[in-house]
PDB file of C-alpha atoms in Angstrom:
ATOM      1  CA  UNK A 517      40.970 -29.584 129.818  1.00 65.00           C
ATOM      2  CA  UNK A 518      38.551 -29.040 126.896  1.00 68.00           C
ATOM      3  CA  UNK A 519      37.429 -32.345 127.227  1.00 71.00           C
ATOM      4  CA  UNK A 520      35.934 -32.017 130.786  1.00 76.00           C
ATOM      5  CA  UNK A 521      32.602 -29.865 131.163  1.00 76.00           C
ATOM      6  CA  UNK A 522      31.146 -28.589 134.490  1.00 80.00           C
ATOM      7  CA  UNK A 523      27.501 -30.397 135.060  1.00 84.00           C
ATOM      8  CA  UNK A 524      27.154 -29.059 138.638  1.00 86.00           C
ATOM      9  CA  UNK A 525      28.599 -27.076 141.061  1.00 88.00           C
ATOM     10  CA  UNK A 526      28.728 -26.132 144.455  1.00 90.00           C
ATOM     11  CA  UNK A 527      28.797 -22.698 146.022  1.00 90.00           C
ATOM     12  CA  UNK A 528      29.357 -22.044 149.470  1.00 93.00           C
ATOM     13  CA  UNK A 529      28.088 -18.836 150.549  1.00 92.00           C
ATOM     14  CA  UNK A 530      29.524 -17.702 153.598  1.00 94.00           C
ATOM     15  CA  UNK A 531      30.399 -13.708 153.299  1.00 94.00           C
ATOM     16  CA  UNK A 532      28.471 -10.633 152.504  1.00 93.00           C
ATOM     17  CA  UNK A 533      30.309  -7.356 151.310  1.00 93.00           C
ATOM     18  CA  UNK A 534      28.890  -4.286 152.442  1.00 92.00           C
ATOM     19  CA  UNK A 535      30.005  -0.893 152.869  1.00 93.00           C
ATOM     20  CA  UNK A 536      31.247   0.609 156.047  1.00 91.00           C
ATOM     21  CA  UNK A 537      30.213   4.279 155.459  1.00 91.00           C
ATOM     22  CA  UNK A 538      32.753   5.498 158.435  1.00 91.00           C
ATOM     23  CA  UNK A 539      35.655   3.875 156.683  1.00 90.00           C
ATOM     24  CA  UNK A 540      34.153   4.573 153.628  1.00 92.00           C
ATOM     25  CA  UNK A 541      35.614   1.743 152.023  1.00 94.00           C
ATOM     26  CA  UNK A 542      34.028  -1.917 151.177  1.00 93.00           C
ATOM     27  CA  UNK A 543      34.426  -4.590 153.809  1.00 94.00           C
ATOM     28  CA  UNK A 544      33.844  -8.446 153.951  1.00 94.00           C
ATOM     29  CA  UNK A 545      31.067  -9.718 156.806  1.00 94.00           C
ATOM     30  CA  UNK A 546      30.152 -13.107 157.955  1.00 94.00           C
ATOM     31  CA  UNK A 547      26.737 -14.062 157.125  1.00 93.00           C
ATOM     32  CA  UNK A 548      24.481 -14.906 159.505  1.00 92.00           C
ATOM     33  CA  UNK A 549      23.295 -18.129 157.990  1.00 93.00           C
ATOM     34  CA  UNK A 550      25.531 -19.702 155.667  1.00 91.00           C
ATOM     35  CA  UNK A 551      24.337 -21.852 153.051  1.00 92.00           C
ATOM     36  CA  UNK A 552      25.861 -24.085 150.246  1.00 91.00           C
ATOM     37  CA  UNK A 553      23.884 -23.821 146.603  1.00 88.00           C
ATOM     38  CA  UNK A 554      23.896 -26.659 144.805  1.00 85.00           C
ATOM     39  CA  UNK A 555      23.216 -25.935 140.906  1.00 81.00           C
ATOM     40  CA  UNK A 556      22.964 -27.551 137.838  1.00 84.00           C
ATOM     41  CA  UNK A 557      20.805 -25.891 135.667  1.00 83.00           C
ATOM     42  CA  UNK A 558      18.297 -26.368 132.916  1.00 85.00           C
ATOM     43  CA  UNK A 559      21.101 -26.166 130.471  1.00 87.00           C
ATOM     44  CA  UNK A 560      23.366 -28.623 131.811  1.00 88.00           C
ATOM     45  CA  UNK A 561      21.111 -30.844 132.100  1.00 90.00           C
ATOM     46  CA  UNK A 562      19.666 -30.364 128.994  1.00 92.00           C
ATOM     47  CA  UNK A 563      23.125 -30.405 127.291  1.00 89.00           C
ATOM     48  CA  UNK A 564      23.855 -34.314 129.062  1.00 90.00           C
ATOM     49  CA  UNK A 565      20.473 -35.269 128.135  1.00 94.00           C
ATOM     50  CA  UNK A 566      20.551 -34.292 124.157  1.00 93.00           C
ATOM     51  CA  UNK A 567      24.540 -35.307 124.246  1.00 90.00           C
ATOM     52  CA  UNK A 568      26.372 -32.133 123.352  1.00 86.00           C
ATOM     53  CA  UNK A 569      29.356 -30.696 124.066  1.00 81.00           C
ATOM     54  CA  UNK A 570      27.840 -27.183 124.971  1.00 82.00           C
ATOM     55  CA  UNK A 571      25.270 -25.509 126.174  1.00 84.00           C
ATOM     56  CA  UNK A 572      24.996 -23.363 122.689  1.00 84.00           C
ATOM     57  CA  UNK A 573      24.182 -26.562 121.115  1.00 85.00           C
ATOM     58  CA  UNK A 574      21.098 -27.467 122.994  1.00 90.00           C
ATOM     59  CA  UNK A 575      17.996 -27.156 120.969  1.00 90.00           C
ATOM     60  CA  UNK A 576      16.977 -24.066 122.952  1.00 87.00           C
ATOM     61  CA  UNK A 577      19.944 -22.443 121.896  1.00 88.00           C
ATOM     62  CA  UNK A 578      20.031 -23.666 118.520  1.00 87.00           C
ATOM     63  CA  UNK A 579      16.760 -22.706 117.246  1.00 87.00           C
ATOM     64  CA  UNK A 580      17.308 -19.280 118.215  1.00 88.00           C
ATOM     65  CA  UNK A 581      20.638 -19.192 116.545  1.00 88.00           C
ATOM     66  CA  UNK A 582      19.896 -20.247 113.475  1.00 88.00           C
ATOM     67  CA  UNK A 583      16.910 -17.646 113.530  1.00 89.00           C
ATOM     68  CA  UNK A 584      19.170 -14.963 114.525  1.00 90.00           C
ATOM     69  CA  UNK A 585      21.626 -15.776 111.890  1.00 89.00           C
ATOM     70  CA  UNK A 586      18.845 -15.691 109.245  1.00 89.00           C
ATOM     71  CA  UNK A 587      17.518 -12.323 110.453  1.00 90.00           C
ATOM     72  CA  UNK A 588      21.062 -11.141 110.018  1.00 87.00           C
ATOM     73  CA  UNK A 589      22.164 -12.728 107.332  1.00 87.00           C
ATOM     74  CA  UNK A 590      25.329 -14.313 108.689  1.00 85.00           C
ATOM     75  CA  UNK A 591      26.485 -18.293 107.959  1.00 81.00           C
ATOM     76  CA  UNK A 592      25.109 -20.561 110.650  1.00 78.00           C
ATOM     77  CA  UNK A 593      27.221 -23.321 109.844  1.00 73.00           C
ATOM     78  CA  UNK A 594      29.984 -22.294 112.178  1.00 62.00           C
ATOM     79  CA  UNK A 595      28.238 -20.773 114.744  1.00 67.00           C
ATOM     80  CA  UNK A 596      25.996 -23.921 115.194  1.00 61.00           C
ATOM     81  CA  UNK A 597      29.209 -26.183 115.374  1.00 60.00           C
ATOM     82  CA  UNK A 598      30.462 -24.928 118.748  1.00 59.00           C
ATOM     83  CA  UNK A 599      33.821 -26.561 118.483  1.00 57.00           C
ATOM     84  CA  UNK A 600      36.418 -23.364 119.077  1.00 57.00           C
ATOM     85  CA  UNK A 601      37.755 -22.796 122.455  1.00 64.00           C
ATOM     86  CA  UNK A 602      37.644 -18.990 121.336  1.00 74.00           C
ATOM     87  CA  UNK A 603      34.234 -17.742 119.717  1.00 76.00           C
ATOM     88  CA  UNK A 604      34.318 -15.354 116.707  1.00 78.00           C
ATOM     89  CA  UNK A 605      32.847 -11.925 117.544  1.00 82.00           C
ATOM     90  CA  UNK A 606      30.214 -12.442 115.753  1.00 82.00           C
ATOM     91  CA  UNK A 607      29.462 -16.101 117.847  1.00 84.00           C
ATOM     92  CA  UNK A 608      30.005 -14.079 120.926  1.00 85.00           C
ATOM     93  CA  UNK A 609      27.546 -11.637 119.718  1.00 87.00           C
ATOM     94  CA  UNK A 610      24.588 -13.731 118.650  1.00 88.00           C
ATOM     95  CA  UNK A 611      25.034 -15.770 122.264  1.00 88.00           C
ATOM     96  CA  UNK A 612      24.569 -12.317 124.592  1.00 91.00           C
ATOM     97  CA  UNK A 613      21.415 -11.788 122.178  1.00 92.00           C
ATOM     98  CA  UNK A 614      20.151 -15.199 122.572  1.00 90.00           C
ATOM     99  CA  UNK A 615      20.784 -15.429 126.025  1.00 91.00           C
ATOM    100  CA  UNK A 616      19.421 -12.046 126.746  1.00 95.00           C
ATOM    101  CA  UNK A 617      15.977 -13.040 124.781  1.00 93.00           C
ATOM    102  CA  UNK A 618      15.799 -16.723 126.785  1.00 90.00           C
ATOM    103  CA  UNK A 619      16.196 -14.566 130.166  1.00 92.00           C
ATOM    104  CA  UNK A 620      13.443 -12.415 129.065  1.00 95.00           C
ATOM    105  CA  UNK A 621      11.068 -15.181 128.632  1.00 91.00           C
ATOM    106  CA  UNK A 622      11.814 -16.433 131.712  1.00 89.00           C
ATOM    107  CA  UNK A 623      11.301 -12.788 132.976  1.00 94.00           C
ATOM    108  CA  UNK A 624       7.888 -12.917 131.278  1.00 94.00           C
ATOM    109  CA  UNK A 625       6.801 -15.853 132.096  1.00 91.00           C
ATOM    110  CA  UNK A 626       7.494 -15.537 135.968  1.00 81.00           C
TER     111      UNK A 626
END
């Protein structure tokens, strides 16, 4: 439903895949501690708290957009308007850059 949008999730880690060398062939092992990961993320979060529909619409995504689009001279009306179940390739495009530069401050600043 387009109208529903995962805030959190649950993972439940419980197998490891490793390679068994005599086989030579990948196989699926039982961890020896399981664990469940509970995540949300900055994003979500920050998505409920400003009241957007997306992610790409947060401010920290915005800002960067619109920046991008300007450096490359594209329209930013659309691309800041996340409404399309299927990005342009353009939309796709700018969102790998801007979430590769947000991961690299986060790189940097670790």
């Amino acid at each position: 439903d387009p109208n529903c949008q995962e805030i959190w999730n649950l993972v439940f880690m419980e197998n490891i895949y490793r390679m068994d060398k005599e086989k030579n062939k990948l196989v699926i092992d039982v961890l020896p501690s399981k664990n469940v990961d509970c995540g949300m993320g900055l994003e979500r979060l920050s998505m409920v708290l400003q009241n957007q529909t997306s992610t790409w619409n947060i401010c920290l995504y915005k800002n960067m957009l619109v920046r991008l689009c300007k450096e490359m001279g594209l329209d930013q009306n659309h691309i800041l308007t996340y409404s399309s179940l299927e990005p342009s390739k353009n939309e796709v495009r700018l969102r790998i850059i801007a979430d590769h530069i947000r991961t690299a401050f986060v790189l940097l600043s670790d």
